[in-house]
XYZ file of C-alpha atoms in Angstrom:
449
model
C -51.874 161.407 -97.284
C -53.160 164.778 -96.906
C -51.606 168.058 -96.070
C -50.208 168.796 -92.792
C -50.850 172.104 -90.873
C -48.560 173.661 -88.214
C -49.720 176.175 -85.721
C -49.687 179.576 -86.992
C -48.738 181.447 -83.778
C -46.937 178.937 -81.419
C -48.060 179.341 -77.723
C -45.503 178.989 -74.931
C -48.461 178.213 -72.805
C -49.552 174.802 -74.148
C -52.554 172.993 -73.206
C -51.922 169.914 -71.088
C -52.771 167.172 -73.567
C -53.957 164.716 -70.734
C -56.778 165.006 -68.171
C -57.123 164.349 -64.320
C -58.726 161.071 -63.973
C -61.130 159.747 -61.227
C -60.225 157.517 -58.310
C -63.216 154.997 -57.277
C -63.457 152.600 -54.602
C -64.530 149.224 -55.709
C -66.836 147.425 -53.246
C -66.660 144.371 -55.188
C -63.027 143.901 -55.632
C -62.402 144.908 -52.036
C -64.577 142.210 -50.934
C -62.730 139.762 -53.167
C -59.179 141.148 -52.162
C -59.931 141.388 -48.315
C -58.640 145.226 -48.313
C -59.923 148.373 -49.714
C -59.309 148.393 -53.545
C -59.258 151.938 -55.432
C -59.125 152.015 -59.114
C -57.323 154.989 -60.723
C -58.981 155.271 -64.109
C -56.291 155.845 -66.648
C -58.429 154.209 -69.286
C -60.371 157.484 -69.228
C -57.421 159.583 -70.685
C -57.912 160.951 -74.285
C -55.973 158.015 -75.773
C -57.414 155.339 -73.691
C -54.506 154.863 -71.630
C -51.860 156.552 -69.165
C -49.596 156.860 -72.149
C -51.494 160.220 -72.610
C -49.460 161.494 -69.782
C -45.953 160.006 -70.820
C -46.170 161.097 -74.576
C -48.044 164.194 -73.707
C -45.217 165.354 -71.462
C -42.519 164.182 -73.748
C -43.989 166.330 -76.492
C -44.608 169.287 -74.487
C -40.751 168.978 -73.105
C -39.757 169.305 -76.816
C -42.137 172.272 -77.637
C -40.924 174.313 -74.589
C -37.217 174.067 -75.793
C -36.174 177.632 -76.746
C -34.632 176.345 -79.894
C -38.096 174.868 -81.072
C -40.054 178.276 -80.244
C -41.866 179.726 -83.300
C -40.712 176.606 -85.510
C -42.682 174.027 -87.242
C -42.398 170.707 -85.671
C -43.389 167.289 -86.860
C -43.122 164.264 -84.228
C -42.567 160.742 -85.078
C -43.343 157.555 -83.026
C -42.353 153.902 -83.864
C -44.822 152.316 -81.399
C -48.022 150.961 -82.922
C -49.572 150.447 -79.468
C -50.854 152.686 -76.872
C -47.670 155.016 -76.876
C -48.023 155.541 -80.613
C -51.694 156.374 -80.113
C -51.175 158.691 -77.173
C -48.516 160.477 -79.239
C -50.672 161.197 -82.137
C -53.710 162.212 -79.947
C -51.299 164.674 -77.858
C -49.752 166.081 -80.908
C -53.012 166.541 -82.605
C -54.420 168.219 -79.457
C -51.392 170.793 -79.248
C -51.813 171.347 -83.057
C -48.864 169.360 -84.381
C -48.581 166.460 -86.918
C -47.372 162.982 -85.834
C -46.184 160.255 -88.097
C -46.275 156.800 -86.895
C -44.364 153.708 -88.267
C -45.222 150.336 -87.206
C -44.183 146.669 -88.154
C -46.238 144.921 -90.762
C -47.649 142.821 -87.988
C -49.557 145.472 -86.382
C -53.197 144.521 -86.457
C -55.633 146.353 -88.734
C -57.654 147.594 -85.400
C -54.722 149.575 -84.383
C -53.604 150.943 -87.913
C -57.126 152.021 -88.183
C -57.315 153.850 -84.678
C -53.993 155.580 -85.465
C -55.508 157.165 -88.703
C -58.836 158.014 -87.037
C -57.085 159.758 -84.106
C -55.384 161.912 -86.880
C -51.874 160.484 -87.566
C -50.291 162.591 -90.514
C -49.164 158.919 -91.772
C -49.225 155.524 -90.691
C -46.227 153.468 -92.401
C -45.779 149.679 -91.930
C -42.266 148.242 -92.140
C -40.386 145.496 -90.673
C -41.037 142.300 -88.580
C -40.351 144.031 -84.999
C -40.847 147.518 -83.560
C -37.040 147.770 -83.419
C -36.871 147.429 -87.306
C -39.714 149.818 -87.646
C -37.977 152.275 -85.278
C -34.766 152.077 -87.176
C -36.535 152.514 -90.578
C -38.312 155.454 -89.062
C -35.022 157.312 -87.989
C -32.841 156.259 -90.808
C -35.296 156.669 -93.759
C -38.658 158.182 -93.085
C -37.387 161.241 -91.032
C -34.532 161.677 -93.525
C -36.451 161.990 -96.652
C -38.853 164.749 -97.560
C -42.419 163.967 -97.112
C -44.825 165.226 -99.892
C -47.323 165.984 -97.140
C -45.086 167.573 -94.880
C -43.628 169.936 -97.444
C -47.001 170.851 -98.458
C -48.248 171.466 -95.042
C -45.107 173.552 -94.209
C -45.341 175.662 -97.545
C -49.136 176.403 -96.563
C -47.794 178.389 -93.398
C -44.612 179.782 -95.293
C -42.203 177.070 -93.853
C -39.547 175.437 -95.987
C -39.340 171.673 -95.812
C -35.834 171.803 -94.144
C -36.999 174.244 -91.648
C -39.276 171.641 -90.012
C -38.115 170.394 -86.755
C -38.336 166.477 -86.918
C -38.505 164.707 -83.459
C -38.340 161.046 -82.783
C -40.530 160.140 -79.605
C -39.562 157.182 -77.244
C -42.150 155.114 -75.954
C -40.897 154.624 -72.349
C -37.256 155.606 -71.660
C -36.742 159.331 -70.923
C -37.099 161.694 -68.014
C -40.004 163.702 -69.420
C -42.039 160.652 -70.002
C -41.443 159.425 -66.378
C -42.417 162.998 -65.035
C -45.628 162.961 -66.961
C -46.598 159.421 -65.306
C -45.531 160.936 -61.961
C -48.652 163.326 -62.165
C -50.663 160.096 -61.314
C -49.242 160.461 -57.690
C -49.897 164.209 -57.469
C -53.623 163.461 -58.188
C -53.557 160.584 -55.880
C -52.300 162.840 -52.964
C -55.618 164.879 -53.534
C -57.724 161.987 -54.237
C -57.267 159.515 -51.737
C -59.509 159.807 -48.607
C -57.585 161.250 -45.716
C -57.082 158.621 -42.767
C -59.853 158.931 -40.221
C -59.241 158.420 -36.466
C -56.080 157.983 -34.456
C -55.488 154.493 -35.481
C -55.644 155.133 -39.199
C -53.525 158.399 -38.963
C -50.999 156.264 -37.115
C -50.770 153.532 -39.510
C -50.159 156.038 -42.278
C -47.789 158.691 -40.527
C -44.723 158.974 -42.361
C -45.870 157.881 -45.647
C -45.867 159.932 -48.700
C -49.898 159.392 -49.026
C -52.005 157.513 -47.100
C -51.865 154.465 -49.593
C -50.499 150.659 -48.308
C -49.723 149.679 -51.872
C -50.038 150.560 -55.574
C -50.394 148.054 -58.320
C -49.034 148.737 -61.782
C -48.201 146.690 -64.772
C -44.573 146.930 -66.189
C -43.498 146.929 -69.962
C -40.401 149.293 -70.307
C -41.007 150.590 -66.919
C -41.971 154.155 -67.552
C -45.038 153.823 -65.501
C -43.066 152.508 -62.417
C -40.378 155.147 -62.875
C -43.143 157.850 -62.666
C -44.844 156.461 -59.699
C -41.394 156.346 -57.823
C -40.756 159.819 -58.751
C -44.071 160.914 -57.699
C -43.975 159.056 -54.482
C -40.618 160.812 -53.846
C -41.832 164.398 -54.660
C -44.782 163.625 -52.369
C -42.703 162.259 -49.582
C -40.436 165.392 -49.819
C -43.524 167.773 -49.509
C -44.712 165.781 -46.704
C -41.306 166.629 -44.905
C -41.931 170.247 -45.397
C -45.482 169.928 -44.137
C -43.995 168.240 -41.224
C -41.604 170.807 -40.431
C -44.435 173.215 -40.296
C -46.141 171.262 -37.544
C -48.589 168.937 -39.424
C -47.376 165.920 -37.512
C -46.501 162.437 -38.437
C -44.727 162.873 -41.833
C -41.863 164.692 -40.147
C -40.639 161.375 -38.643
C -39.473 160.372 -42.232
C -36.658 162.856 -41.841
C -35.422 160.797 -38.708
C -35.559 157.431 -40.799
C -38.836 156.309 -39.717
C -40.135 155.993 -43.338
C -43.379 153.715 -43.678
C -43.109 152.462 -47.387
C -45.696 152.618 -49.956
C -45.465 148.935 -51.581
C -45.348 149.013 -55.459
C -46.299 145.821 -56.873
C -44.843 145.680 -60.384
C -46.679 143.083 -62.665
C -45.884 141.388 -65.791
C -47.138 138.508 -67.881
C -45.196 135.490 -68.345
C -43.529 136.030 -71.754
C -43.083 139.774 -71.175
C -41.284 139.418 -67.814
C -38.136 141.360 -68.575
C -37.921 142.883 -65.057
C -38.403 139.752 -63.191
C -35.689 138.127 -65.125
C -33.338 140.982 -64.661
C -34.080 140.616 -60.911
C -33.397 136.935 -60.906
C -30.271 137.314 -62.793
C -29.133 140.544 -60.959
C -28.539 142.512 -64.064
C -30.351 144.093 -66.977
C -31.295 141.318 -69.492
C -33.017 141.419 -72.850
C -35.723 138.678 -73.551
C -35.206 136.756 -76.797
C -38.672 137.499 -78.001
C -42.096 138.340 -76.590
C -44.235 135.365 -76.179
C -47.142 136.790 -74.215
C -50.676 137.974 -75.794
C -50.110 141.244 -73.631
C -48.180 142.761 -76.284
C -48.560 146.380 -74.584
C -46.026 145.118 -72.193
C -43.796 143.893 -74.874
C -40.493 145.564 -74.067
C -37.705 143.084 -74.220
C -35.624 145.038 -71.851
C -36.611 147.473 -69.011
C -35.107 150.668 -68.612
C -31.839 151.003 -66.445
C -33.653 153.385 -64.019
C -36.454 150.697 -63.610
C -33.990 148.084 -62.765
C -32.365 150.465 -60.338
C -35.462 151.456 -58.668
C -36.432 147.673 -58.288
C -33.158 146.718 -56.726
C -32.636 149.792 -54.587
C -35.675 151.947 -54.189
C -35.557 155.321 -52.566
C -36.771 155.628 -48.945
C -40.550 155.237 -48.671
C -40.834 152.841 -51.312
C -40.746 149.282 -51.573
C -40.884 147.390 -54.970
C -42.112 143.858 -55.467
C -42.199 141.893 -58.652
C -44.931 139.459 -59.778
C -45.351 137.447 -62.822
C -48.921 136.024 -63.921
C -50.074 134.007 -66.890
C -52.111 135.319 -70.016
C -54.937 133.541 -68.651
C -54.873 135.141 -65.275
C -54.567 138.526 -66.915
C -57.768 137.581 -68.889
C -59.430 136.922 -65.690
C -58.600 140.186 -64.341
C -59.944 141.796 -67.752
C -63.146 139.948 -67.163
C -63.507 140.997 -63.499
C -63.353 144.667 -64.495
C -65.891 144.017 -67.571
C -68.377 142.166 -65.026
C -67.971 144.142 -61.965
C -66.984 147.508 -62.981
C -68.340 147.921 -66.567
C -64.941 148.562 -67.834
C -63.109 146.947 -70.756
C -59.142 147.045 -70.808
C -56.242 145.224 -72.035
C -54.397 142.053 -70.939
C -51.590 144.305 -69.810
C -54.071 146.162 -67.503
C -56.240 143.093 -66.411
C -53.065 141.311 -65.148
C -52.931 144.136 -62.271
C -56.352 143.294 -61.290
C -55.712 139.595 -60.792
C -52.556 140.160 -59.089
C -54.355 142.154 -56.414
C -57.636 139.936 -56.222
C -57.115 136.651 -57.997
C -56.711 133.530 -56.021
C -59.467 134.543 -53.473
C -62.739 132.320 -53.569
C -65.048 135.117 -54.708
C -68.112 134.615 -56.676
C -66.665 136.760 -59.420
C -64.301 134.104 -60.060
C -67.054 131.731 -61.168
C -68.527 134.227 -63.650
C -65.182 134.292 -65.449
C -65.433 130.603 -66.706
C -69.120 130.945 -67.406
C -70.274 129.183 -64.131
C -73.492 130.225 -62.352
C -72.731 133.330 -60.087
C -74.437 134.035 -56.883
C -76.237 137.311 -56.925
C -74.736 140.042 -54.792
C -76.424 143.394 -54.272
C -74.318 146.231 -55.175
C -76.685 148.913 -53.603
C -78.439 149.611 -57.068
C -81.757 149.082 -55.541
C -82.354 145.687 -57.361
C -85.409 143.908 -55.979
C -84.078 140.291 -56.439
C -83.011 140.116 -52.783
C -86.892 140.520 -51.526
C -87.916 137.824 -54.176
C -85.863 135.155 -52.354
C -83.453 134.304 -54.949
C -80.453 134.400 -52.492
C -82.273 132.238 -49.783
C -80.435 129.231 -50.598
C -76.792 131.092 -50.755
C -74.080 130.000 -48.590
C -73.109 133.561 -47.967
C -74.863 136.632 -46.882
C -75.453 139.126 -49.901
C -74.432 141.943 -47.788
C -70.746 141.576 -46.629
C -68.088 143.719 -45.273
C -64.489 143.311 -46.432
C -63.619 141.979 -43.166
C -65.971 139.227 -43.275
C -65.089 138.577 -46.753
C -61.343 138.092 -45.848
C -62.035 135.627 -42.988
C -64.148 133.408 -45.401
C -61.844 133.604 -48.355
C -58.725 131.800 -49.134
C -56.695 134.910 -49.993
C -53.765 133.813 -52.196
C -53.349 136.933 -54.423
C -49.850 138.046 -55.308
C -50.602 141.023 -53.428
C -51.281 139.149 -50.307
C -48.267 137.068 -50.621
C -45.829 139.877 -51.382
C -47.325 142.301 -48.885
C -48.635 139.908 -46.083
C -49.354 142.744 -43.673
C -52.477 143.898 -45.456
C -55.835 143.857 -43.708
C -59.264 144.794 -44.485
C -58.539 148.459 -43.799
C -55.390 148.795 -45.982
C -55.632 150.820 -48.929
C -54.504 149.510 -52.443
C -54.531 151.516 -55.625
C -54.791 149.699 -58.711
C -53.574 151.620 -61.816
C -56.072 150.990 -64.571
C -53.810 151.624 -67.306
C -56.501 151.015 -69.849
C -55.327 150.153 -73.465
C -56.890 150.266 -77.067
C -55.937 146.807 -78.252
C -59.103 145.207 -76.986
C -62.609 144.373 -78.188
C -65.765 142.970 -76.778
C -65.133 140.140 -79.145
C -61.572 139.416 -77.531
C -63.146 139.421 -73.904
C -65.654 137.063 -75.231
C -63.158 134.732 -76.778
C -61.110 134.754 -73.490
C -64.072 133.882 -71.422
C -64.589 130.903 -73.699
C -60.945 129.810 -73.629
C -61.303 130.081 -69.795
C -64.123 127.855 -69.454
C -62.351 125.150 -71.747
C -59.439 125.142 -69.119
C -57.405 127.947 -70.334
C -54.595 128.359 -67.453
């Protein structure tokens, strides 16, 4: 392990260690879903996932505390997944070291990514993240680290003067506040309603979106989205008082909800189990391949939001299989040229899966009918679609009427139509490779369900 450097002159105006991400409308997924599908591309964050917001804001919350001003700070994370990688990326962006402790079962791919991202050290210990976390707090953070001491000495700081801070992967207010910035961006990015009918549909909502689809592990993302919607709704009220129209109705109880579809895979479904039993529960173990969703227990705030969400929000729970999550990954890879984890693909399948679209055939290697996506391909003029059962140019409305729409989204939010706006949080993730996607395609072709 090399030496660790600390900022020579701590700056109170810290750089934000995450970026504003694009929102794009997917014509392919919209046709399959029978409504307007927008993708919030959190996979483009510096760490490859939305965790850049969560861990970045948590780190900033510590650096901004008066007691830490001007002091050397060393961060520690016990997540070897996206939270750990985001913690390293954010800490390094701000000029601080971050050590990560992970279980011995952590894949070499992730250990390598943590080191390449600039982790001060990556220590493997224990069989579970709980064991790794306990070891981090009780041993690693208690002992004098050679590299830490050396780095401290280089800037004139004694080892016992270094502030050592443990980071949580999902369960505290700064994490949720960081994730809530997604909604702040959506308020600016979602197209404004056009025409009196659309304006009437969305009047009273926090933002002109019918539904937002997100995955749930410990619940940090869901909590942030609810908090962001709440903030946007209150801002809307203020605008309503000033005569902007529509949104002021929310004060009188006429609050149109933004539906939140909280998606888990079978084997990580701690929220769904809690809702079923009407109390917080801990899963005995994680049995899904979507290990990024592998919190055996959701946060208390997540459970509370799901059971009794604030005005303007309605939460729905959905559980899909790993195979369905893999289909979602392949949909994004085939149709949008995006490669994401199972924990992210499950959201796509929850919104789109179950519809009879040409994309479904591609997932299992079956022949796929060519559909022009507007890139000027001349195959249409060559007659390659002459014997297709569907027109190569289709509107969302015609697609919806032709398809047997049975996605979780349609089941849980049945009043959606071709003009409805649905945002999928493309949470991203680093634990995925092209080889993994190829293996999932092979398994699906062999009947994986």
